[in-house]
Amino acid sequence: MTSQASIFAVAIPSVAPLRCHRYLPVVRAQAEPSDKSVEVMRKFSEQYARKSGTYFCVDKGVTSVVIKGLADHKDTLGAPLCPCRHYDDKPAEAAQGFWNCPCVPMRERKECHCMLFLTPDNDFAGKEQSITLDEIKETTANM
Amino acid sequence: MASSTSFSLTISCALLPKPFFSSPSSSHFRIPQKPLIHFQNPPPFPKIRSHPHQTTATPITKDLWENTILKSETPVLVEFYASWCGPCRMVHRIIDEIVAEYAGKLKCFILNTDTDMQIAEDYEIKVVPVVLLFKNGQKYDSVIGTMPKEFYVAAIERVLKS
């Protein structure tokens, strides 16, 4: 009943990011990302949307949560690892880079299942390529 | 220390139908070529609210998995999510509606893959959100990515009729 993908793309580990892995506790309370990282990822998201010709979700709450997720990974891992995947080993994934935003599927095929960058033909694409810090705070307050 | 030994195998879905909002690395799924239903704006997903998330689906943990999911006499739905996954919150809203609509016929749970890594790994969760459907202790179906509500309902109906 299930179909199996048959093509394997073996991602070559990049040489550069050999950073020291901090051993994070497995269970971590969901802390707020730093304002600085949220701002960095907010600006990155705006710029990359314009550059790639993609748009934010019509529900900016989705955009806001993802931007905060990227900021959280930037704080804890040193890289904006995609927050919409599950990883056995987050530090290793962040160092490897395939799923660091903008991930390889986004760069190659404009595929962002996190719904941060949506092509205009997507049913959930809004018309905006900008989001303010206030919007992010407003839509994610008390989460 | 060399961390460069960590290879990541990524399954491309170039040959598979283009999913709605699912990851290219999902390896087991049934997804339509195009979204089954095209919606007018605004989309049928309730907007993310700024008040605390109040899902009516019950959070599930590893300790309760065996008794609650695998030994359940009624079919079970489990949504796997991650803390900062935006689309997961859209799927939460759909599941909340399904909880009410299928009360007595289907039990619904949510599992945080950030805190219950073992279960996520047991079921080879790579991308979130993922909705798994269980019947008689067996995984019956899975819906990977963010889909229209009708897609989840169709999968549930198949489980209930099986």
PDB file of N, CA and C in Angstrom, chain B residues 88-152:
ATOM      1  N   CYS B  88       2.761  22.535  11.817  1.00  0.00           N
ATOM      2  CA  CYS B  88       2.204  21.588  12.791  1.00  0.00           C
ATOM      3  C   CYS B  88       1.016  22.208  13.528  1.00  0.00           C
ATOM      4  N   ARG B  89       1.129  23.511  13.738  1.00  0.00           N
ATOM      5  CA  ARG B  89       0.048  24.158  14.493  1.00  0.00           C
ATOM      6  C   ARG B  89      -1.224  24.252  13.664  1.00  0.00           C
ATOM      7  N   MET B  90      -1.059  24.308  12.341  1.00  0.00           N
ATOM      8  CA  MET B  90      -2.240  24.265  11.488  1.00  0.00           C
ATOM      9  C   MET B  90      -2.899  22.889  11.575  1.00  0.00           C
ATOM     10  N   VAL B  91      -2.057  21.862  11.593  1.00  0.00           N
ATOM     11  CA  VAL B  91      -2.603  20.503  11.663  1.00  0.00           C
ATOM     12  C   VAL B  91      -3.238  20.253  13.034  1.00  0.00           C
ATOM     13  N   HIS B  92      -2.667  20.850  14.091  1.00  0.00           N
ATOM     14  CA  HIS B  92      -3.307  20.757  15.418  1.00  0.00           C
ATOM     15  C   HIS B  92      -4.768  21.170  15.338  1.00  0.00           C
ATOM     16  N   ARG B  93      -5.007  22.260  14.632  1.00  0.00           N
ATOM     17  CA  ARG B  93      -6.382  22.787  14.565  1.00  0.00           C
ATOM     18  C   ARG B  93      -7.308  21.802  13.872  1.00  0.00           C
ATOM     19  N   ILE B  94      -6.794  21.181  12.831  1.00  0.00           N
ATOM     20  CA  ILE B  94      -7.618  20.199  12.117  1.00  0.00           C
ATOM     21  C   ILE B  94      -7.905  19.011  13.039  1.00  0.00           C
ATOM     22  N   ILE B  95      -6.867  18.569  13.743  1.00  0.00           N
ATOM     23  CA  ILE B  95      -7.039  17.419  14.634  1.00  0.00           C
ATOM     24  C   ILE B  95      -8.043  17.750  15.736  1.00  0.00           C
ATOM     25  N   ASP B  96      -7.995  18.992  16.209  1.00  0.00           N
ATOM     26  CA  ASP B  96      -8.962  19.404  17.226  1.00  0.00           C
ATOM     27  C   ASP B  96     -10.400  19.236  16.730  1.00  0.00           C
ATOM     28  N   GLU B  97     -10.613  19.607  15.485  1.00  0.00           N
ATOM     29  CA  GLU B  97     -11.966  19.440  14.918  1.00  0.00           C
ATOM     30  C   GLU B  97     -12.310  17.959  14.788  1.00  0.00           C
ATOM     31  N   ILE B  98     -11.310  17.178  14.400  1.00  0.00           N
ATOM     32  CA  ILE B  98     -11.537  15.739  14.210  1.00  0.00           C
ATOM     33  C   ILE B  98     -11.842  15.061  15.547  1.00  0.00           C
ATOM     34  N   VAL B  99     -11.184  15.523  16.620  1.00  0.00           N
ATOM     35  CA  VAL B  99     -11.449  14.979  17.957  1.00  0.00           C
ATOM     36  C   VAL B  99     -12.934  15.050  18.259  1.00  0.00           C
ATOM     37  N   ALA B 100     -13.516  16.202  17.995  1.00  0.00           N
ATOM     38  CA  ALA B 100     -14.933  16.402  18.295  1.00  0.00           C
ATOM     39  C   ALA B 100     -15.814  15.582  17.346  1.00  0.00           C
ATOM     40  N   GLU B 101     -15.436  15.584  16.077  1.00  0.00           N
ATOM     41  CA  GLU B 101     -16.297  14.934  15.080  1.00  0.00           C
ATOM     42  C   GLU B 101     -16.265  13.405  15.181  1.00  0.00           C
ATOM     43  N   TYR B 102     -15.174  12.851  15.687  1.00  0.00           N
ATOM     44  CA  TYR B 102     -15.063  11.394  15.757  1.00  0.00           C
ATOM     45  C   TYR B 102     -15.051  10.889  17.195  1.00  0.00           C
ATOM     46  N   ALA B 103     -15.620  11.660  18.090  1.00  0.00           N
ATOM     47  CA  ALA B 103     -15.653  11.252  19.499  1.00  0.00           C
ATOM     48  C   ALA B 103     -16.294   9.880  19.629  1.00  0.00           C
ATOM     49  N   GLY B 104     -15.634   8.975  20.380  1.00  0.00           N
ATOM     50  CA  GLY B 104     -16.173   7.625  20.575  1.00  0.00           C
ATOM     51  C   GLY B 104     -15.720   6.638  19.511  1.00  0.00           C
ATOM     52  N   LYS B 105     -15.335   7.157  18.347  1.00  0.00           N
ATOM     53  CA  LYS B 105     -14.930   6.255  17.256  1.00  0.00           C
ATOM     54  C   LYS B 105     -13.418   6.214  17.052  1.00  0.00           C
ATOM     55  N   LEU B 106     -12.771   7.304  17.467  1.00  0.00           N
ATOM     56  CA  LEU B 106     -11.337   7.451  17.218  1.00  0.00           C
ATOM     57  C   LEU B 106     -10.721   8.221  18.379  1.00  0.00           C
ATOM     58  N   LYS B 107      -9.586   7.725  18.872  1.00  0.00           N
ATOM     59  CA  LYS B 107      -8.867   8.471  19.914  1.00  0.00           C
ATOM     60  C   LYS B 107      -7.747   9.261  19.259  1.00  0.00           C
ATOM     61  N   CYS B 108      -7.567  10.505  19.677  1.00  0.00           N
ATOM     62  CA  CYS B 108      -6.553  11.363  19.048  1.00  0.00           C
ATOM     63  C   CYS B 108      -5.507  11.808  20.065  1.00  0.00           C
ATOM     64  N   PHE B 109      -4.258  11.717  19.669  1.00  0.00           N
ATOM     65  CA  PHE B 109      -3.150  12.113  20.542  1.00  0.00           C
ATOM     66  C   PHE B 109      -2.151  12.946  19.750  1.00  0.00           C
ATOM     67  N   ILE B 110      -1.362  13.729  20.487  1.00  0.00           N
ATOM     68  CA  ILE B 110      -0.247  14.450  19.861  1.00  0.00           C
ATOM     69  C   ILE B 110       1.040  14.064  20.591  1.00  0.00           C
ATOM     70  N   LEU B 111       2.120  13.967  19.840  1.00  0.00           N
ATOM     71  CA  LEU B 111       3.405  13.592  20.443  1.00  0.00           C
ATOM     72  C   LEU B 111       4.479  14.576  20.000  1.00  0.00           C
ATOM     73  N   ASN B 112       5.164  15.148  20.976  1.00  0.00           N
ATOM     74  CA  ASN B 112       6.246  16.091  20.685  1.00  0.00           C
ATOM     75  C   ASN B 112       7.531  15.317  20.404  1.00  0.00           C
ATOM     76  N   THR B 113       8.005  15.410  19.166  1.00  0.00           N
ATOM     77  CA  THR B 113       9.191  14.633  18.798  1.00  0.00           C
ATOM     78  C   THR B 113      10.464  15.180  19.445  1.00  0.00           C
ATOM     79  N   ASP B 114      10.409  16.413  19.946  1.00  0.00           N
ATOM     80  CA  ASP B 114      11.585  16.969  20.625  1.00  0.00           C
ATOM     81  C   ASP B 114      11.780  16.337  22.003  1.00  0.00           C
ATOM     82  N   THR B 115      10.682  15.938  22.622  1.00  0.00           N
ATOM     83  CA  THR B 115      10.793  15.390  23.972  1.00  0.00           C
ATOM     84  C   THR B 115      10.659  13.867  23.992  1.00  0.00           C
ATOM     85  N   ASP B 116      10.028  13.292  22.991  1.00  0.00           N
ATOM     86  CA  ASP B 116       9.917  11.834  22.918  1.00  0.00           C
ATOM     87  C   ASP B 116      10.639  11.302  21.697  1.00  0.00           C
ATOM     88  N   MET B 117      11.940  11.460  21.738  1.00  0.00           N
ATOM     89  CA  MET B 117      12.743  11.109  20.571  1.00  0.00           C
ATOM     90  C   MET B 117      12.684   9.625  20.249  1.00  0.00           C
ATOM     91  N   GLN B 118      12.576   8.795  21.287  1.00  0.00           N
ATOM     92  CA  GLN B 118      12.619   7.354  21.043  1.00  0.00           C
ATOM     93  C   GLN B 118      11.450   6.886  20.184  1.00  0.00           C
ATOM     94  N   ILE B 119      10.253   7.378  20.513  1.00  0.00           N
ATOM     95  CA  ILE B 119       9.072   6.990  19.727  1.00  0.00           C
ATOM     96  C   ILE B 119       9.223   7.507  18.300  1.00  0.00           C
ATOM     97  N   ALA B 120       9.696   8.741  18.172  1.00  0.00           N
ATOM     98  CA  ALA B 120       9.885   9.322  16.840  1.00  0.00           C
ATOM     99  C   ALA B 120      10.851   8.473  16.020  1.00  0.00           C
ATOM    100  N   GLU B 121      11.895   7.994  16.674  1.00  0.00           N
ATOM    101  CA  GLU B 121      12.869   7.172  15.949  1.00  0.00           C
ATOM    102  C   GLU B 121      12.313   5.779  15.640  1.00  0.00           C
ATOM    103  N   ASP B 122      11.547   5.236  16.585  1.00  0.00           N
ATOM    104  CA  ASP B 122      10.932   3.922  16.341  1.00  0.00           C
ATOM    105  C   ASP B 122      10.057   3.939  15.092  1.00  0.00           C
ATOM    106  N   TYR B 123       9.388   5.050  14.885  1.00  0.00           N
ATOM    107  CA  TYR B 123       8.482   5.146  13.730  1.00  0.00           C
ATOM    108  C   TYR B 123       9.123   5.901  12.563  1.00  0.00           C
ATOM    109  N   GLU B 124      10.419   6.104  12.663  1.00  0.00           N
ATOM    110  CA  GLU B 124      11.194   6.716  11.575  1.00  0.00           C
ATOM    111  C   GLU B 124      10.615   8.042  11.111  1.00  0.00           C
ATOM    112  N   ILE B 125      10.281   8.865  12.092  1.00  0.00           N
ATOM    113  CA  ILE B 125       9.760  10.186  11.771  1.00  0.00           C
ATOM    114  C   ILE B 125      10.930  11.066  11.332  1.00  0.00           C
ATOM    115  N   LYS B 126      10.853  11.601  10.133  1.00  0.00           N
ATOM    116  CA  LYS B 126      11.898  12.489   9.629  1.00  0.00           C
ATOM    117  C   LYS B 126      11.372  13.913   9.473  1.00  0.00           C
ATOM    118  N   VAL B 127      10.128  14.007   9.129  1.00  0.00           N
ATOM    119  CA  VAL B 127       9.548  15.301   8.840  1.00  0.00           C
ATOM    120  C   VAL B 127       8.315  15.472   9.715  1.00  0.00           C
ATOM    121  N   VAL B 128       8.053  16.656  10.155  1.00  0.00           N
ATOM    122  CA  VAL B 128       6.831  16.915  10.907  1.00  0.00           C
ATOM    123  C   VAL B 128       6.059  18.028  10.195  1.00  0.00           C
ATOM    124  N   PRO B 129       4.742  18.066  10.281  1.00  0.00           N
ATOM    125  CA  PRO B 129       3.879  17.113  10.990  1.00  0.00           C
ATOM    126  C   PRO B 129       3.698  15.806  10.232  1.00  0.00           C
ATOM    127  N   VAL B 130       3.503  14.746  11.029  1.00  0.00           N
ATOM    128  CA  VAL B 130       3.125  13.442  10.492  1.00  0.00           C
ATOM    129  C   VAL B 130       1.952  12.941  11.317  1.00  0.00           C
ATOM    130  N   VAL B 131       0.948  12.446  10.656  1.00  0.00           N
ATOM    131  CA  VAL B 131      -0.186  11.840  11.354  1.00  0.00           C
ATOM    132  C   VAL B 131      -0.161  10.345  11.063  1.00  0.00           C
ATOM    133  N   LEU B 132      -0.096   9.542  12.125  1.00  0.00           N
ATOM    134  CA  LEU B 132      -0.148   8.089  11.974  1.00  0.00           C
ATOM    135  C   LEU B 132      -1.486   7.583  12.492  1.00  0.00           C
ATOM    136  N   LEU B 133      -2.009   6.593  11.805  1.00  0.00           N
ATOM    137  CA  LEU B 133      -3.265   5.979  12.236  1.00  0.00           C
ATOM    138  C   LEU B 133      -2.983   4.530  12.627  1.00  0.00           C
ATOM    139  N   PHE B 134      -3.475   4.155  13.793  1.00  0.00           N
ATOM    140  CA  PHE B 134      -3.245   2.806  14.317  1.00  0.00           C
ATOM    141  C   PHE B 134      -4.577   2.079  14.482  1.00  0.00           C
ATOM    142  N   LYS B 135      -4.521   0.774  14.215  1.00  0.00           N
ATOM    143  CA  LYS B 135      -5.695  -0.065  14.484  1.00  0.00           C
ATOM    144  C   LYS B 135      -5.191  -1.419  14.961  1.00  0.00           C
ATOM    145  N   ASN B 136      -5.751  -1.904  16.038  1.00  0.00           N
ATOM    146  CA  ASN B 136      -5.350  -3.198  16.626  1.00  0.00           C
ATOM    147  C   ASN B 136      -3.838  -3.285  16.845  1.00  0.00           C
ATOM    148  N   GLY B 137      -3.252  -2.188  17.297  1.00  0.00           N
ATOM    149  CA  GLY B 137      -1.833  -2.201  17.627  1.00  0.00           C
ATOM    150  C   GLY B 137      -0.897  -2.080  16.440  1.00  0.00           C
ATOM    151  N   GLN B 138      -1.445  -1.967  15.266  1.00  0.00           N
ATOM    152  CA  GLN B 138      -0.613  -1.861  14.072  1.00  0.00           C
ATOM    153  C   GLN B 138      -0.753  -0.488  13.430  1.00  0.00           C
ATOM    154  N   LYS B 139       0.343  -0.013  12.867  1.00  0.00           N
ATOM    155  CA  LYS B 139       0.250   1.219  12.088  1.00  0.00           C
ATOM    156  C   LYS B 139      -0.505   0.902  10.802  1.00  0.00           C
ATOM    157  N   TYR B 140      -1.559   1.638  10.565  1.00  0.00           N
ATOM    158  CA  TYR B 140      -2.403   1.341   9.410  1.00  0.00           C
ATOM    159  C   TYR B 140      -2.144   2.292   8.250  1.00  0.00           C
ATOM    160  N   ASP B 141      -1.925   3.540   8.561  1.00  0.00           N
ATOM    161  CA  ASP B 141      -1.746   4.530   7.486  1.00  0.00           C
ATOM    162  C   ASP B 141      -0.983   5.714   8.043  1.00  0.00           C
ATOM    163  N   SER B 142      -0.423   6.515   7.135  1.00  0.00           N
ATOM    164  CA  SER B 142       0.253   7.731   7.579  1.00  0.00           C
ATOM    165  C   SER B 142      -0.014   8.860   6.596  1.00  0.00           C
ATOM    166  N   VAL B 143      -0.116  10.039   7.141  1.00  0.00           N
ATOM    167  CA  VAL B 143      -0.274  11.237   6.316  1.00  0.00           C
ATOM    168  C   VAL B 143       0.880  12.162   6.669  1.00  0.00           C
ATOM    169  N   ILE B 144       1.724  12.416   5.689  1.00  0.00           N
ATOM    170  CA  ILE B 144       2.947  13.167   5.947  1.00  0.00           C
ATOM    171  C   ILE B 144       2.843  14.563   5.355  1.00  0.00           C
ATOM    172  N   GLY B 145       3.183  15.546   6.166  1.00  0.00           N
ATOM    173  CA  GLY B 145       3.106  16.925   5.703  1.00  0.00           C
ATOM    174  C   GLY B 145       1.791  17.569   6.124  1.00  0.00           C
ATOM    175  N   THR B 146       1.535  18.730   5.578  1.00  0.00           N
ATOM    176  CA  THR B 146       0.333  19.496   5.925  1.00  0.00           C
ATOM    177  C   THR B 146      -0.682  19.334   4.805  1.00  0.00           C
ATOM    178  N   MET B 147      -1.782  18.711   5.131  1.00  0.00           N
ATOM    179  CA  MET B 147      -2.785  18.387   4.115  1.00  0.00           C
ATOM    180  C   MET B 147      -4.102  19.067   4.425  1.00  0.00           C
ATOM    181  N   PRO B 148      -4.974  19.148   3.420  1.00  0.00           N
ATOM    182  CA  PRO B 148      -6.325  19.648   3.699  1.00  0.00           C
ATOM    183  C   PRO B 148      -7.046  18.689   4.640  1.00  0.00           C
ATOM    184  N   LYS B 149      -7.977  19.213   5.403  1.00  0.00           N
ATOM    185  CA  LYS B 149      -8.698  18.385   6.375  1.00  0.00           C
ATOM    186  C   LYS B 149      -9.314  17.148   5.722  1.00  0.00           C
ATOM    187  N   GLU B 150      -9.857  17.315   4.544  1.00  0.00           N
ATOM    188  CA  GLU B 150     -10.515  16.209   3.847  1.00  0.00           C
ATOM    189  C   GLU B 150      -9.587  15.006   3.660  1.00  0.00           C
ATOM    190  N   PHE B 151      -8.308  15.316   3.551  1.00  0.00           N
ATOM    191  CA  PHE B 151      -7.334  14.250   3.354  1.00  0.00           C
ATOM    192  C   PHE B 151      -7.216  13.378   4.603  1.00  0.00           C
ATOM    193  N   TYR B 152      -7.220  14.024   5.771  1.00  0.00           N
ATOM    194  CA  TYR B 152      -7.164  13.288   7.036  1.00  0.00           C
ATOM    195  C   TYR B 152      -8.459  12.505   7.242  1.00  0.00           C
TER     196      TYR B 152
END
